């Protein structure tokens, strides 16, 4: 069992590879990145694990810290807990039996598609939405990136969040319950979650709305995909369909856009893509959204099919899963199934602890000081050029002004102001150059055709 420090983030910057090109900084929706001494630095308090920077980095300097697959060997019972999206990564000519068989060959002993208990979760969310009258619309807590975003940027919407755990948590409890019922001891069981995204890694390592996760390790889906492909057999494939007996149509579609929204409320909406989500939350906070009962918000385009650790094309994944789902029953058909025997225990695991506010978009917790800083910031902005060039190491002029009032940057960080000061003899040319070298490193000012980053010119 793990209880790691709060705000764990799996994304790291490799200082050897980072060229300080600012692509990551410009792509970050929460302005969590700055360039310091020529290198990208991520502010952990602002990061929501959306993975935009990972995609934007042309030097592959941003990487995902992950558990070693060999870790599974330290357990007698090795559970692969994977979302249905995993199956959607593979082309149609590779069957479910082949994929399951390859997973067993890699070394797992038990395989669970984590959406098996989705029926319980669906019923529990329905009941919560029916009874809870304090906030509308109810917002799904499925996507950890969105929950973090609400915690740090829209804390006034915390009451709208539905306090229910994520399907991978529930799937892990189901797997554990079933194995322990068969006589396995807890310390013999290793549960490994196959994740489509960075946000889920963080939500396992520092869980949202619960004290600890029962998941023992996280394996990135793209890493697993390559291993599975290498182990696909074309002959003598055993039938593994009994392992999917409790999988449902609703479960397979759950992590796709409208996977949840289709089940709840008279009026529901599904929004995917972190920038779309932010724009919508702005409107919601400003009370510009008419009567909506249920909101499904997902950070990735096409939801988990477009997760930043997936291997396949997101549109093809959606099509494959929709096609696959047609072969399965709806979860409402499972009323007499053996899985129902576990219902009382699973229901007790469904409810998450309250989710706290972690506001980082305020200038100061003290209202008076915040107002003071705000007026100082506005004065600073008057002197900045307003072209958001990023040469100061902040994503835009407003962010630089904010850094300044928080003592994290200086006026001289702005290259335009430095230029003006030189003209007015307020600063020497050598001092101005030193300032620039401090921010960007000496190499940036040399003529060098082999300079790191040259291949990215015009990127
Ligand atoms: S993961 Fe997202 S929020 Fe975090 S630093 Fe990267 S772009 Fe910003
Ligand atoms: S939409 Fe899915 S894959 Fe993307 S961050 Fe949210 S949970 Fe992860």
PDB file of N, CA and C in Angstrom, residues 357-400:
ATOM      1  N   UNK A 357      -9.973  22.443  -1.289  1.00  0.00           N
ATOM      2  CA  UNK A 357      -9.522  23.521  -2.190  1.00  0.00           C
ATOM      3  C   UNK A 357      -8.008  23.672  -2.033  1.00  0.00           C
ATOM      4  N   UNK A 358      -7.334  23.927  -3.162  1.00  0.00           N
ATOM      5  CA  UNK A 358      -5.892  24.227  -3.105  1.00  0.00           C
ATOM      6  C   UNK A 358      -5.634  25.434  -3.981  1.00  0.00           C
ATOM      7  N   UNK A 359      -6.257  26.551  -3.651  1.00  0.00           N
ATOM      8  CA  UNK A 359      -6.211  27.689  -4.579  1.00  0.00           C
ATOM      9  C   UNK A 359      -4.798  28.236  -4.772  1.00  0.00           C
ATOM     10  N   UNK A 360      -4.364  28.302  -6.015  1.00  0.00           N
ATOM     11  CA  UNK A 360      -3.035  28.880  -6.283  1.00  0.00           C
ATOM     12  C   UNK A 360      -3.146  30.080  -7.231  1.00  0.00           C
ATOM     13  N   UNK A 361      -4.371  30.363  -7.660  1.00  0.00           N
ATOM     14  CA  UNK A 361      -4.540  31.480  -8.590  1.00  0.00           C
ATOM     15  C   UNK A 361      -4.963  32.756  -7.871  1.00  0.00           C
ATOM     16  N   UNK A 362      -4.715  32.776  -6.563  1.00  0.00           N
ATOM     17  CA  UNK A 362      -4.989  34.013  -5.838  1.00  0.00           C
ATOM     18  C   UNK A 362      -3.638  34.656  -5.524  1.00  0.00           C
ATOM     19  N   UNK A 363      -3.622  35.982  -5.476  1.00  0.00           N
ATOM     20  CA  UNK A 363      -2.340  36.658  -5.265  1.00  0.00           C
ATOM     21  C   UNK A 363      -1.878  36.560  -3.820  1.00  0.00           C
ATOM     22  N   UNK A 364      -2.844  36.484  -2.901  1.00  0.00           N
ATOM     23  CA  UNK A 364      -2.495  36.346  -1.489  1.00  0.00           C
ATOM     24  C   UNK A 364      -3.731  35.850  -0.732  1.00  0.00           C
ATOM     25  N   UNK A 365      -3.510  35.044   0.306  1.00  0.00           N
ATOM     26  CA  UNK A 365      -4.664  34.572   1.095  1.00  0.00           C
ATOM     27  C   UNK A 365      -5.283  35.718   1.889  1.00  0.00           C
ATOM     28  N   UNK A 366      -4.469  36.703   2.216  1.00  0.00           N
ATOM     29  CA  UNK A 366      -4.960  37.885   2.919  1.00  0.00           C
ATOM     30  C   UNK A 366      -5.583  38.830   1.877  1.00  0.00           C
ATOM     31  N   UNK A 367      -6.860  39.160   2.078  1.00  0.00           N
ATOM     32  CA  UNK A 367      -7.605  39.918   1.064  1.00  0.00           C
ATOM     33  C   UNK A 367      -6.990  41.288   0.787  1.00  0.00           C
ATOM     34  N   UNK A 368      -6.583  41.934   1.875  1.00  0.00           N
ATOM     35  CA  UNK A 368      -6.013  43.275   1.698  1.00  0.00           C
ATOM     36  C   UNK A 368      -4.709  43.234   0.904  1.00  0.00           C
ATOM     37  N   UNK A 369      -3.882  42.255   1.297  1.00  0.00           N
ATOM     38  CA  UNK A 369      -2.607  42.106   0.594  1.00  0.00           C
ATOM     39  C   UNK A 369      -2.840  41.746  -0.873  1.00  0.00           C
ATOM     40  N   UNK A 370      -3.862  40.924  -1.104  1.00  0.00           N
ATOM     41  CA  UNK A 370      -4.163  40.516  -2.483  1.00  0.00           C
ATOM     42  C   UNK A 370      -4.549  41.740  -3.319  1.00  0.00           C
ATOM     43  N   UNK A 371      -5.344  42.638  -2.717  1.00  0.00           N
ATOM     44  CA  UNK A 371      -5.762  43.845  -3.442  1.00  0.00           C
ATOM     45  C   UNK A 371      -4.572  44.747  -3.740  1.00  0.00           C
ATOM     46  N   UNK A 372      -3.698  44.837  -2.738  1.00  0.00           N
ATOM     47  CA  UNK A 372      -2.471  45.630  -2.914  1.00  0.00           C
ATOM     48  C   UNK A 372      -1.647  45.083  -4.079  1.00  0.00           C
ATOM     49  N   UNK A 373      -1.475  43.756  -4.059  1.00  0.00           N
ATOM     50  CA  UNK A 373      -0.677  43.121  -5.117  1.00  0.00           C
ATOM     51  C   UNK A 373      -1.324  43.319  -6.484  1.00  0.00           C
ATOM     52  N   UNK A 374      -2.648  43.236  -6.481  1.00  0.00           N
ATOM     53  CA  UNK A 374      -3.370  43.404  -7.748  1.00  0.00           C
ATOM     54  C   UNK A 374      -3.115  44.793  -8.340  1.00  0.00           C
ATOM     55  N   UNK A 375      -3.158  45.812  -7.471  1.00  0.00           N
ATOM     56  CA  UNK A 375      -2.979  47.161  -8.035  1.00  0.00           C
ATOM     57  C   UNK A 375      -1.516  47.359  -8.464  1.00  0.00           C
ATOM     58  N   UNK A 376      -0.586  46.738  -7.717  1.00  0.00           N
ATOM     59  CA  UNK A 376       0.826  46.808  -8.122  1.00  0.00           C
ATOM     60  C   UNK A 376       1.029  46.113  -9.483  1.00  0.00           C
ATOM     61  N   UNK A 377       0.357  44.973  -9.601  1.00  0.00           N
ATOM     62  CA  UNK A 377       0.478  44.207 -10.847  1.00  0.00           C
ATOM     63  C   UNK A 377      -0.017  45.024 -12.038  1.00  0.00           C
ATOM     64  N   UNK A 378      -1.136  45.724 -11.803  1.00  0.00           N
ATOM     65  CA  UNK A 378      -1.700  46.524 -12.904  1.00  0.00           C
ATOM     66  C   UNK A 378      -0.758  47.650 -13.306  1.00  0.00           C
ATOM     67  N   UNK A 379      -0.075  48.206 -12.293  1.00  0.00           N
ATOM     68  CA  UNK A 379       0.884  49.274 -12.613  1.00  0.00           C
ATOM     69  C   UNK A 379       2.057  48.708 -13.410  1.00  0.00           C
ATOM     70  N   UNK A 380       2.531  47.523 -12.997  1.00  0.00           N
ATOM     71  CA  UNK A 380       3.668  46.903 -13.708  1.00  0.00           C
ATOM     72  C   UNK A 380       3.282  46.623 -15.160  1.00  0.00           C
ATOM     73  N   UNK A 381       2.078  46.090 -15.334  1.00  0.00           N
ATOM     74  CA  UNK A 381       1.633  45.715 -16.691  1.00  0.00           C
ATOM     75  C   UNK A 381       1.713  46.910 -17.646  1.00  0.00           C
ATOM     76  N   UNK A 382       1.456  48.131 -17.109  1.00  0.00           N
ATOM     77  CA  UNK A 382       1.518  49.329 -17.970  1.00  0.00           C
ATOM     78  C   UNK A 382       2.900  49.502 -18.621  1.00  0.00           C
ATOM     79  N   UNK A 383       3.934  49.005 -17.949  1.00  0.00           N
ATOM     80  CA  UNK A 383       5.289  49.175 -18.479  1.00  0.00           C
ATOM     81  C   UNK A 383       5.734  48.036 -19.385  1.00  0.00           C
ATOM     82  N   UNK A 384       5.029  46.927 -19.331  1.00  0.00           N
ATOM     83  CA  UNK A 384       5.427  45.766 -20.136  1.00  0.00           C
ATOM     84  C   UNK A 384       4.865  45.900 -21.556  1.00  0.00           C
ATOM     85  N   UNK A 385       5.538  45.292 -22.550  1.00  0.00           N
ATOM     86  CA  UNK A 385       5.140  45.543 -23.945  1.00  0.00           C
ATOM     87  C   UNK A 385       3.802  44.922 -24.346  1.00  0.00           C
ATOM     88  N   UNK A 386       3.372  43.875 -23.623  1.00  0.00           N
ATOM     89  CA  UNK A 386       2.069  43.264 -23.937  1.00  0.00           C
ATOM     90  C   UNK A 386       2.086  42.406 -25.186  1.00  0.00           C
ATOM     91  N   UNK A 387       3.270  41.880 -25.544  1.00  0.00           N
ATOM     92  CA  UNK A 387       3.270  41.010 -26.738  1.00  0.00           C
ATOM     93  C   UNK A 387       3.465  39.525 -26.367  1.00  0.00           C
ATOM     94  N   UNK A 388       3.550  39.246 -25.079  1.00  0.00           N
ATOM     95  CA  UNK A 388       3.627  37.861 -24.602  1.00  0.00           C
ATOM     96  C   UNK A 388       4.686  37.033 -25.327  1.00  0.00           C
ATOM     97  N   UNK A 389       5.905  37.605 -25.455  1.00  0.00           N
ATOM     98  CA  UNK A 389       6.943  36.932 -26.248  1.00  0.00           C
ATOM     99  C   UNK A 389       7.570  35.754 -25.513  1.00  0.00           C
ATOM    100  N   UNK A 390       7.530  35.736 -24.197  1.00  0.00           N
ATOM    101  CA  UNK A 390       8.104  34.622 -23.420  1.00  0.00           C
ATOM    102  C   UNK A 390       9.601  34.738 -23.190  1.00  0.00           C
ATOM    103  N   UNK A 391      10.248  35.775 -23.717  1.00  0.00           N
ATOM    104  CA  UNK A 391      11.702  35.891 -23.567  1.00  0.00           C
ATOM    105  C   UNK A 391      12.119  36.172 -22.123  1.00  0.00           C
ATOM    106  N   UNK A 392      11.162  36.526 -21.291  1.00  0.00           N
ATOM    107  CA  UNK A 392      11.459  36.756 -19.864  1.00  0.00           C
ATOM    108  C   UNK A 392      11.454  35.452 -19.080  1.00  0.00           C
ATOM    109  N   UNK A 393      10.988  34.366 -19.717  1.00  0.00           N
ATOM    110  CA  UNK A 393      10.897  33.086 -19.006  1.00  0.00           C
ATOM    111  C   UNK A 393       9.535  32.858 -18.387  1.00  0.00           C
ATOM    112  N   UNK A 394       8.599  33.779 -18.617  1.00  0.00           N
ATOM    113  CA  UNK A 394       7.205  33.593 -18.176  1.00  0.00           C
ATOM    114  C   UNK A 394       6.331  33.514 -19.434  1.00  0.00           C
ATOM    115  N   UNK A 395       5.178  32.836 -19.354  1.00  0.00           N
ATOM    116  CA  UNK A 395       4.404  32.616 -20.578  1.00  0.00           C
ATOM    117  C   UNK A 395       3.791  33.873 -21.205  1.00  0.00           C
ATOM    118  N   UNK A 396       3.588  34.915 -20.407  1.00  0.00           N
ATOM    119  CA  UNK A 396       3.021  36.151 -20.958  1.00  0.00           C
ATOM    120  C   UNK A 396       3.330  37.303 -20.004  1.00  0.00           C
ATOM    121  N   UNK A 397       3.033  38.526 -20.455  1.00  0.00           N
ATOM    122  CA  UNK A 397       3.390  39.705 -19.654  1.00  0.00           C
ATOM    123  C   UNK A 397       2.659  39.703 -18.309  1.00  0.00           C
ATOM    124  N   UNK A 398       1.394  39.273 -18.340  1.00  0.00           N
ATOM    125  CA  UNK A 398       0.634  39.268 -17.086  1.00  0.00           C
ATOM    126  C   UNK A 398       1.266  38.300 -16.073  1.00  0.00           C
ATOM    127  N   UNK A 399       1.692  37.123 -16.574  1.00  0.00           N
ATOM    128  CA  UNK A 399       2.311  36.133 -15.675  1.00  0.00           C
ATOM    129  C   UNK A 399       3.621  36.685 -15.106  1.00  0.00           C
ATOM    130  N   UNK A 400       4.359  37.447 -15.939  1.00  0.00           N
ATOM    131  CA  UNK A 400       5.614  38.039 -15.434  1.00  0.00           C
ATOM    132  C   UNK A 400       5.287  39.049 -14.323  1.00  0.00           C
TER     133      UNK A 400
END
